């Protein structure tokens, strides 16, 4: 057994580690939520990971995104993330997709090669395209709702989209998914009322988005371990 996973093996056993190593998970969006999800998936022992993002690391990312350091500013987020993931586990297989996931670019990614999809995109059109395609392929998805303008990570929870409340993004997603005939989606969302700000662009703290990412990884790992595969 790889010693880097010895503490994990005490919790899930070597069979569980092997199950995770045999799985492939793709993370869409490498912001505060997605970066934490990608890193914690690799630290958990997932053997193959896809990472999707077109952005570059910006100085404004330093307050919350794991791959963002003074040394990575200006690098593509997929490159900065891949370098960090390989420094954690050099044997992990990484598929990089430097693109904005939208209906016109969606065909560039073969979702069928993945066992699980982690949706950390903040664009509604992109989220709906991804979730619709995953539904057609019967690939499980967990989707992040809004984490901006929030101060209470303890109010984040995992639920079905139909049981969400308060979150404005979840409200839009409920309606649009219903219009598309999709009646079930596991999400991470917060019941916290967003802090009122004086700008249209949401703010974000260091301690809320990553917690959403860790909750997503927890759900993915537990689902994989409970599966028959």
CSV table of N, CA, C and O in Angstrom, one decimal, residues 98-200:
chain,number,residue,atom,x,y,z
A,98,UNK,N,-8.7,22.8,-21.1
A,98,UNK,CA,-8.6,24.3,-21.0
A,98,UNK,C,-9.7,24.9,-21.8
A,98,UNK,O,-9.5,25.3,-23.0
A,99,UNK,N,-10.9,24.9,-21.3
A,99,UNK,CA,-12.1,25.4,-22.1
A,99,UNK,C,-13.2,25.9,-21.1
A,99,UNK,O,-13.3,25.5,-20.0
A,100,UNK,N,-14.0,26.9,-21.6
A,100,UNK,CA,-15.2,27.2,-20.9
A,100,UNK,C,-16.3,26.2,-21.4
A,100,UNK,O,-16.5,26.1,-22.6
A,101,UNK,N,-16.8,25.5,-20.4
A,101,UNK,CA,-17.8,24.5,-20.8
A,101,UNK,C,-19.2,25.2,-21.1
A,101,UNK,O,-19.8,25.8,-20.2
A,102,UNK,N,-19.6,25.1,-22.4
A,102,UNK,CA,-20.8,25.7,-22.8
A,102,UNK,C,-21.4,24.7,-23.9
A,102,UNK,O,-20.7,23.8,-24.3
A,103,UNK,N,-22.6,24.9,-24.3
A,103,UNK,CA,-23.2,24.0,-25.3
A,103,UNK,C,-22.3,23.9,-26.6
A,103,UNK,O,-22.2,22.8,-27.2
A,104,UNK,N,-21.7,25.0,-27.0
A,104,UNK,CA,-20.8,24.9,-28.2
A,104,UNK,C,-19.5,24.2,-28.0
A,104,UNK,O,-18.8,23.9,-29.0
A,105,UNK,N,-19.1,24.0,-26.7
A,105,UNK,CA,-17.8,23.4,-26.5
A,105,UNK,C,-17.9,22.0,-25.8
A,105,UNK,O,-17.0,21.3,-25.7
A,106,UNK,N,-19.2,21.7,-25.5
A,106,UNK,CA,-19.4,20.5,-24.7
A,106,UNK,C,-18.9,19.2,-25.3
A,106,UNK,O,-18.5,18.2,-24.6
A,107,UNK,N,-19.0,19.1,-26.7
A,107,UNK,CA,-18.6,17.9,-27.4
A,107,UNK,C,-17.1,17.6,-27.3
A,107,UNK,O,-16.6,16.5,-27.6
A,108,UNK,N,-16.3,18.6,-26.8
A,108,UNK,CA,-14.9,18.4,-26.6
A,108,UNK,C,-14.5,17.5,-25.4
A,108,UNK,O,-13.3,17.1,-25.3
A,109,UNK,N,-15.5,17.2,-24.6
A,109,UNK,CA,-15.2,16.3,-23.4
A,109,UNK,C,-16.1,15.1,-23.5
A,109,UNK,O,-17.4,15.2,-23.7
A,110,UNK,N,-15.5,13.9,-23.5
A,110,UNK,CA,-16.3,12.7,-23.5
A,110,UNK,C,-16.6,12.3,-22.0
A,110,UNK,O,-15.8,11.8,-21.3
A,111,UNK,N,-17.8,12.7,-21.6
A,111,UNK,CA,-18.2,12.5,-20.2
A,111,UNK,C,-18.3,11.0,-19.9
A,111,UNK,O,-18.2,10.6,-18.8
A,112,UNK,N,-18.6,10.1,-20.9
A,112,UNK,CA,-18.8,8.7,-20.7
A,112,UNK,C,-17.6,8.0,-20.1
A,112,UNK,O,-17.8,6.9,-19.5
A,113,UNK,N,-16.4,8.6,-20.1
A,113,UNK,CA,-15.2,8.0,-19.6
A,113,UNK,C,-15.1,8.2,-18.0
A,113,UNK,O,-14.2,7.7,-17.4
A,114,UNK,N,-16.0,9.0,-17.5
A,114,UNK,CA,-16.0,9.3,-16.1
A,114,UNK,C,-17.1,8.6,-15.2
A,114,UNK,O,-18.2,8.4,-15.7
A,115,UNK,N,-16.7,8.3,-14.0
A,115,UNK,CA,-17.6,7.6,-13.1
A,115,UNK,C,-18.5,8.6,-12.3
A,115,UNK,O,-19.6,8.3,-11.8
A,116,UNK,N,-18.0,9.8,-12.2
A,116,UNK,CA,-18.7,10.8,-11.4
A,116,UNK,C,-18.4,12.2,-11.9
A,116,UNK,O,-17.2,12.5,-12.3
A,117,UNK,N,-19.3,13.1,-11.8
A,117,UNK,CA,-19.2,14.5,-12.3
A,117,UNK,C,-19.4,15.5,-11.1
A,117,UNK,O,-20.4,15.3,-10.4
A,118,UNK,N,-18.4,16.4,-10.9
A,118,UNK,CA,-18.5,17.4,-9.9
A,118,UNK,C,-18.7,18.7,-10.6
A,118,UNK,O,-17.7,19.2,-11.2
A,119,UNK,N,-19.8,19.3,-10.4
A,119,UNK,CA,-20.2,20.6,-11.1
A,119,UNK,C,-19.9,21.8,-10.2
A,119,UNK,O,-20.7,22.0,-9.2
A,120,UNK,N,-18.9,22.5,-10.4
A,120,UNK,CA,-18.6,23.7,-9.7
A,120,UNK,C,-18.6,25.0,-10.6
A,120,UNK,O,-17.9,25.9,-10.4
A,121,UNK,N,-19.4,24.9,-11.6
A,121,UNK,CA,-19.5,26.0,-12.6
A,121,UNK,C,-20.4,27.0,-12.0
A,121,UNK,O,-21.4,26.7,-11.3
A,122,UNK,N,-20.2,28.3,-12.3
A,122,UNK,CA,-21.1,29.4,-11.8
A,122,UNK,C,-22.0,30.0,-12.9
A,122,UNK,O,-22.7,30.9,-12.6
A,123,UNK,N,-21.9,29.4,-14.1
A,123,UNK,CA,-22.7,29.8,-15.2
A,123,UNK,C,-24.0,28.9,-15.4
A,123,UNK,O,-23.8,27.7,-15.5
A,124,UNK,N,-25.2,29.5,-15.3
A,124,UNK,CA,-26.4,28.7,-15.4
A,124,UNK,C,-26.5,27.9,-16.7
A,124,UNK,O,-26.8,26.7,-16.7
A,125,UNK,N,-26.2,28.5,-17.8
A,125,UNK,CA,-26.3,27.8,-19.1
A,125,UNK,C,-25.4,26.6,-19.1
A,125,UNK,O,-25.8,25.5,-19.6
A,126,UNK,N,-24.2,26.8,-18.6
A,126,UNK,CA,-23.2,25.7,-18.6
A,126,UNK,C,-23.6,24.6,-17.7
A,126,UNK,O,-23.5,23.4,-18.0
A,127,UNK,N,-24.1,25.0,-16.5
A,127,UNK,CA,-24.6,24.0,-15.5
A,127,UNK,C,-25.7,23.1,-16.1
A,127,UNK,O,-25.7,21.9,-16.0
A,128,UNK,N,-26.6,23.8,-16.8
A,128,UNK,CA,-27.8,23.0,-17.3
A,128,UNK,C,-27.3,22.1,-18.4
A,128,UNK,O,-27.8,21.0,-18.6
A,129,UNK,N,-26.4,22.6,-19.3
A,129,UNK,CA,-25.9,21.7,-20.3
A,129,UNK,C,-25.2,20.5,-19.8
A,129,UNK,O,-25.4,19.3,-20.2
A,130,UNK,N,-24.4,20.7,-18.8
A,130,UNK,CA,-23.6,19.6,-18.2
A,130,UNK,C,-24.6,18.6,-17.5
A,130,UNK,O,-24.5,17.4,-17.7
A,131,UNK,N,-25.5,19.1,-16.7
A,131,UNK,CA,-26.4,18.2,-16.0
A,131,UNK,C,-27.3,17.5,-16.9
A,131,UNK,O,-27.6,16.3,-16.7
A,132,UNK,N,-27.8,18.1,-18.0
A,132,UNK,CA,-28.6,17.5,-19.0
A,132,UNK,C,-27.9,16.3,-19.7
A,132,UNK,O,-28.4,15.2,-19.8
A,133,UNK,N,-26.6,16.6,-20.1
A,133,UNK,CA,-25.8,15.5,-20.7
A,133,UNK,C,-25.5,14.4,-19.8
A,133,UNK,O,-25.6,13.2,-20.1
A,134,UNK,N,-25.2,14.7,-18.5
A,134,UNK,CA,-25.0,13.7,-17.5
A,134,UNK,C,-26.2,12.8,-17.3
A,134,UNK,O,-26.1,11.6,-17.2
A,135,UNK,N,-27.4,13.4,-17.3
A,135,UNK,CA,-28.6,12.7,-17.1
A,135,UNK,C,-28.9,11.7,-18.2
A,135,UNK,O,-29.3,10.6,-18.0
A,136,UNK,N,-28.6,12.2,-19.5
A,136,UNK,CA,-28.8,11.3,-20.6
A,136,UNK,C,-27.8,10.1,-20.6
A,136,UNK,O,-28.2,9.0,-21.0
A,137,UNK,N,-26.6,10.3,-20.0
A,137,UNK,CA,-25.6,9.2,-19.9
A,137,UNK,C,-25.7,8.4,-18.6
A,137,UNK,O,-25.0,7.5,-18.4
A,138,UNK,N,-26.6,8.9,-17.7
A,138,UNK,CA,-26.8,8.2,-16.4
A,138,UNK,C,-25.5,8.2,-15.6
A,138,UNK,O,-25.2,7.3,-14.9
A,139,UNK,N,-24.8,9.4,-15.6
A,139,UNK,CA,-23.6,9.5,-14.8
A,139,UNK,C,-24.0,10.4,-13.6
A,139,UNK,O,-24.6,11.5,-13.8
A,140,UNK,N,-23.6,9.9,-12.4
A,140,UNK,CA,-24.0,10.7,-11.2
A,140,UNK,C,-23.3,12.1,-11.2
A,140,UNK,O,-22.1,12.2,-11.6
A,141,UNK,N,-24.0,13.1,-10.6
A,141,UNK,CA,-23.5,14.4,-10.5
A,141,UNK,C,-23.8,15.0,-9.2
A,141,UNK,O,-24.8,14.7,-8.6
A,142,UNK,N,-22.9,15.7,-8.6
A,142,UNK,CA,-23.2,16.6,-7.5
A,142,UNK,C,-22.8,18.0,-8.0
A,142,UNK,O,-21.8,18.3,-8.6
A,143,UNK,N,-23.7,19.0,-7.7
A,143,UNK,CA,-23.6,20.3,-8.2
A,143,UNK,C,-23.6,21.3,-7.1
A,143,UNK,O,-24.3,21.3,-6.1
A,144,UNK,N,-22.7,22.3,-7.2
A,144,UNK,CA,-22.6,23.3,-6.2
A,144,UNK,C,-23.5,24.5,-6.6
A,144,UNK,O,-23.5,25.0,-7.7
A,145,UNK,N,-24.2,25.0,-5.6
A,145,UNK,CA,-25.0,26.2,-5.7
A,145,UNK,C,-24.1,27.3,-5.2
A,145,UNK,O,-22.9,27.3,-5.2
A,146,UNK,N,-24.7,28.5,-4.9
A,146,UNK,CA,-24.0,29.7,-4.6
A,146,UNK,C,-23.2,29.7,-3.3
A,146,UNK,O,-23.8,29.3,-2.3
A,147,UNK,N,-22.0,30.1,-3.3
A,147,UNK,CA,-21.2,30.2,-2.0
A,147,UNK,C,-20.7,31.7,-1.8
A,147,UNK,O,-20.0,32.0,-0.9
A,148,UNK,N,-21.0,32.6,-2.8
A,148,UNK,CA,-20.6,33.9,-2.7
A,148,UNK,C,-21.4,34.7,-1.6
A,148,UNK,O,-22.5,34.4,-1.3
A,149,UNK,N,-20.7,35.8,-1.1
A,149,UNK,CA,-21.4,36.7,-0.1
A,149,UNK,C,-21.9,35.9,1.1
A,149,UNK,O,-22.9,36.3,1.7
A,150,UNK,N,-21.1,34.9,1.6
A,150,UNK,CA,-21.6,34.1,2.7
A,150,UNK,C,-20.4,34.0,3.8
A,150,UNK,O,-19.3,34.1,3.4
A,151,UNK,N,-20.8,33.9,5.0
A,151,UNK,CA,-19.9,33.9,6.1
A,151,UNK,C,-20.0,32.7,7.0
A,151,UNK,O,-19.2,32.5,7.9
A,152,UNK,N,-21.0,31.8,6.7
A,152,UNK,CA,-21.2,30.7,7.6
A,152,UNK,C,-21.2,29.3,6.9
A,152,UNK,O,-22.2,28.8,6.5
A,153,UNK,N,-20.0,28.7,6.9
A,153,UNK,CA,-19.8,27.4,6.2
A,153,UNK,C,-20.6,26.3,6.9
A,153,UNK,O,-21.0,25.4,6.3
A,154,UNK,N,-21.0,26.5,8.2
A,154,UNK,CA,-21.7,25.5,8.9
A,154,UNK,C,-23.2,25.4,8.4
A,154,UNK,O,-23.9,24.4,8.7
A,155,UNK,N,-23.6,26.4,7.6
A,155,UNK,CA,-24.9,26.3,7.0
A,155,UNK,C,-25.0,25.6,5.6
A,155,UNK,O,-26.1,25.5,5.1
A,156,UNK,N,-23.9,25.2,5.1
A,156,UNK,CA,-23.8,24.4,3.9
A,156,UNK,C,-24.3,23.0,4.2
A,156,UNK,O,-24.1,22.4,5.2
A,157,UNK,N,-25.1,22.4,3.2
A,157,UNK,CA,-25.5,21.1,3.4
A,157,UNK,C,-25.7,20.4,2.0
A,157,UNK,O,-25.8,21.1,1.0
A,158,UNK,N,-25.8,19.1,2.0
A,158,UNK,CA,-26.1,18.3,0.9
A,158,UNK,C,-27.5,17.9,0.8
A,158,UNK,O,-28.1,17.5,1.9
A,159,UNK,N,-28.2,18.2,-0.3
A,159,UNK,CA,-29.6,17.9,-0.4
A,159,UNK,C,-30.0,17.7,-1.9
A,159,UNK,O,-29.2,18.0,-2.8
A,160,UNK,N,-31.2,17.2,-2.1
A,160,UNK,CA,-31.7,17.2,-3.4
A,160,UNK,C,-32.2,18.6,-3.8
A,160,UNK,O,-32.6,19.4,-2.9
A,161,UNK,N,-32.1,19.0,-5.0
A,161,UNK,CA,-32.4,20.3,-5.5
A,161,UNK,C,-33.8,20.7,-5.1
A,161,UNK,O,-34.1,21.9,-4.8
A,162,UNK,N,-34.7,19.7,-5.1
A,162,UNK,CA,-36.1,20.1,-4.7
A,162,UNK,C,-36.3,20.5,-3.3
A,162,UNK,O,-37.3,21.1,-3.0
A,163,UNK,N,-35.3,20.2,-2.4
A,163,UNK,CA,-35.5,20.5,-1.0
A,163,UNK,C,-34.7,21.7,-0.6
A,163,UNK,O,-34.6,22.1,0.6
A,164,UNK,N,-34.1,22.4,-1.6
A,164,UNK,CA,-33.3,23.6,-1.3
A,164,UNK,C,-34.2,24.8,-1.0
A,164,UNK,O,-35.4,24.9,-1.5
A,165,UNK,N,-33.7,25.8,-0.3
A,165,UNK,CA,-34.4,27.1,-0.1
A,165,UNK,C,-33.3,28.2,0.1
A,165,UNK,O,-32.1,27.9,0.2
A,166,UNK,N,-33.8,29.4,0.1
A,166,UNK,CA,-33.0,30.6,0.3
A,166,UNK,C,-32.0,30.9,-0.9
A,166,UNK,O,-32.0,32.0,-1.4
A,167,UNK,N,-31.2,29.9,-1.3
A,167,UNK,CA,-30.2,30.2,-2.4
A,167,UNK,C,-30.8,30.6,-3.7
A,167,UNK,O,-31.6,29.9,-4.3
A,168,UNK,N,-30.4,31.8,-4.2
A,168,UNK,CA,-31.0,32.3,-5.4
A,168,UNK,C,-30.6,31.4,-6.6
A,168,UNK,O,-31.5,31.2,-7.5
A,169,UNK,N,-29.4,30.9,-6.7
A,169,UNK,CA,-29.0,30.0,-7.8
A,169,UNK,C,-29.8,28.7,-7.8
A,169,UNK,O,-30.2,28.3,-8.8
A,170,UNK,N,-30.0,28.2,-6.6
A,170,UNK,CA,-30.8,26.9,-6.5
A,170,UNK,C,-32.2,27.2,-7.0
A,170,UNK,O,-32.8,26.3,-7.6
A,171,UNK,N,-32.8,28.4,-6.7
A,171,UNK,CA,-34.1,28.7,-7.2
A,171,UNK,C,-34.2,28.6,-8.7
A,171,UNK,O,-35.1,28.1,-9.3
A,172,UNK,N,-33.2,29.3,-9.4
A,172,UNK,CA,-33.2,29.3,-10.8
A,172,UNK,C,-33.0,27.9,-11.4
A,172,UNK,O,-33.7,27.4,-12.3
A,173,UNK,N,-32.1,27.1,-10.8
A,173,UNK,CA,-31.8,25.8,-11.2
A,173,UNK,C,-33.0,24.8,-11.1
A,173,UNK,O,-33.3,24.0,-11.9
A,174,UNK,N,-33.8,25.0,-10.0
A,174,UNK,CA,-35.0,24.2,-9.8
A,174,UNK,C,-35.9,24.4,-10.9
A,174,UNK,O,-36.5,23.4,-11.5
A,175,UNK,N,-36.2,25.6,-11.3
A,175,UNK,CA,-37.1,25.9,-12.3
A,175,UNK,C,-36.6,25.4,-13.7
A,175,UNK,O,-37.4,24.8,-14.4
A,176,UNK,N,-35.4,25.7,-14.0
A,176,UNK,CA,-34.9,25.3,-15.3
A,176,UNK,C,-34.7,23.8,-15.5
A,176,UNK,O,-35.0,23.2,-16.6
A,177,UNK,N,-34.4,23.1,-14.4
A,177,UNK,CA,-34.3,21.6,-14.5
A,177,UNK,C,-35.7,21.0,-14.7
A,177,UNK,O,-35.9,20.1,-15.4
A,178,UNK,N,-36.6,21.6,-14.0
A,178,UNK,CA,-38.0,21.1,-14.1
A,178,UNK,C,-38.5,21.3,-15.5
A,178,UNK,O,-39.2,20.4,-16.1
A,179,UNK,N,-38.2,22.4,-16.1
A,179,UNK,CA,-38.6,22.7,-17.5
A,179,UNK,C,-37.9,21.6,-18.5
A,179,UNK,O,-38.5,21.4,-19.6
A,180,UNK,N,-36.8,21.1,-18.1
A,180,UNK,CA,-36.1,20.1,-18.9
A,180,UNK,C,-36.5,18.6,-18.5
A,180,UNK,O,-35.9,17.7,-19.1
A,181,UNK,N,-37.4,18.5,-17.6
A,181,UNK,CA,-37.8,17.2,-17.2
A,181,UNK,C,-36.8,16.4,-16.3
A,181,UNK,O,-36.9,15.2,-16.2
A,182,UNK,N,-35.9,17.2,-15.7
A,182,UNK,CA,-34.9,16.6,-14.8
A,182,UNK,C,-35.4,16.8,-13.3
A,182,UNK,O,-35.5,18.0,-12.9
A,183,UNK,N,-35.8,15.8,-12.7
A,183,UNK,CA,-36.5,15.9,-11.4
A,183,UNK,C,-35.6,15.6,-10.2
A,183,UNK,O,-36.1,15.7,-9.0
A,184,UNK,N,-34.3,15.3,-10.4
A,184,UNK,CA,-33.5,14.9,-9.3
A,184,UNK,C,-32.1,15.4,-9.5
A,184,UNK,O,-31.5,15.2,-10.6
A,185,UNK,N,-31.5,16.0,-8.6
A,185,UNK,CA,-30.1,16.5,-8.6
A,185,UNK,C,-29.6,16.7,-7.2
A,185,UNK,O,-30.2,17.4,-6.4
A,186,UNK,N,-28.5,16.1,-6.9
A,186,UNK,CA,-27.8,16.3,-5.6
A,186,UNK,C,-27.0,17.5,-5.7
A,186,UNK,O,-26.2,17.7,-6.6
A,187,UNK,N,-27.2,18.4,-4.7
A,187,UNK,CA,-26.5,19.7,-4.6
A,187,UNK,C,-25.9,19.9,-3.3
A,187,UNK,O,-26.3,19.4,-2.3
A,188,UNK,N,-24.9,20.8,-3.2
A,188,UNK,CA,-24.4,21.5,-2.0
A,188,UNK,C,-24.9,22.9,-2.0
A,188,UNK,O,-24.7,23.6,-3.0
A,189,UNK,N,-25.6,23.3,-1.0
A,189,UNK,CA,-26.2,24.7,-1.0
A,189,UNK,C,-26.2,25.2,0.4
A,189,UNK,O,-25.9,24.5,1.4
A,190,UNK,N,-26.4,26.5,0.6
A,190,UNK,CA,-26.4,27.1,1.9
A,190,UNK,C,-27.8,27.8,2.2
A,190,UNK,O,-28.4,28.4,1.3
A,191,UNK,N,-28.3,27.7,3.4
A,191,UNK,CA,-29.5,28.3,3.8
A,191,UNK,C,-29.2,29.8,4.3
A,191,UNK,O,-30.1,30.5,4.7
A,192,UNK,N,-27.9,30.1,4.2
A,192,UNK,CA,-27.6,31.5,4.7
A,192,UNK,C,-28.0,32.6,3.7
A,192,UNK,O,-27.8,32.4,2.5
A,193,UNK,N,-28.7,33.6,4.2
A,193,UNK,CA,-29.0,34.7,3.4
A,193,UNK,C,-27.7,35.4,3.0
A,193,UNK,O,-26.9,35.7,3.8
A,194,UNK,N,-27.5,35.7,1.7
A,194,UNK,CA,-26.3,36.4,1.2
A,194,UNK,C,-26.1,37.7,1.9
A,194,UNK,O,-27.1,38.5,2.1
A,195,UNK,N,-24.9,38.1,2.2
A,195,UNK,CA,-24.6,39.4,2.7
A,195,UNK,C,-24.8,40.4,1.6
A,195,UNK,O,-24.5,40.2,0.4
A,196,UNK,N,-25.5,41.5,2.0
A,196,UNK,CA,-25.8,42.6,1.0
A,196,UNK,C,-24.5,43.4,0.7
A,196,UNK,O,-23.8,43.8,1.6
A,197,UNK,N,-24.1,43.6,-0.6
A,197,UNK,CA,-23.0,44.3,-0.9
A,197,UNK,C,-23.4,45.5,-1.9
A,197,UNK,O,-24.5,45.5,-2.3
A,198,UNK,N,-22.4,46.3,-2.2
A,198,UNK,CA,-22.7,47.5,-3.0
A,198,UNK,C,-22.2,47.2,-4.5
A,198,UNK,O,-22.2,48.2,-5.3
A,199,UNK,N,-21.9,46.0,-4.8
A,199,UNK,CA,-21.4,45.7,-6.2
A,199,UNK,C,-22.2,44.5,-6.7
A,199,UNK,O,-22.8,43.7,-6.0
A,200,UNK,N,-22.3,44.4,-8.0
A,200,UNK,CA,-23.0,43.3,-8.7
A,200,UNK,C,-22.2,42.0,-8.6
A,200,UNK,O,-22.8,41.0,-8.7
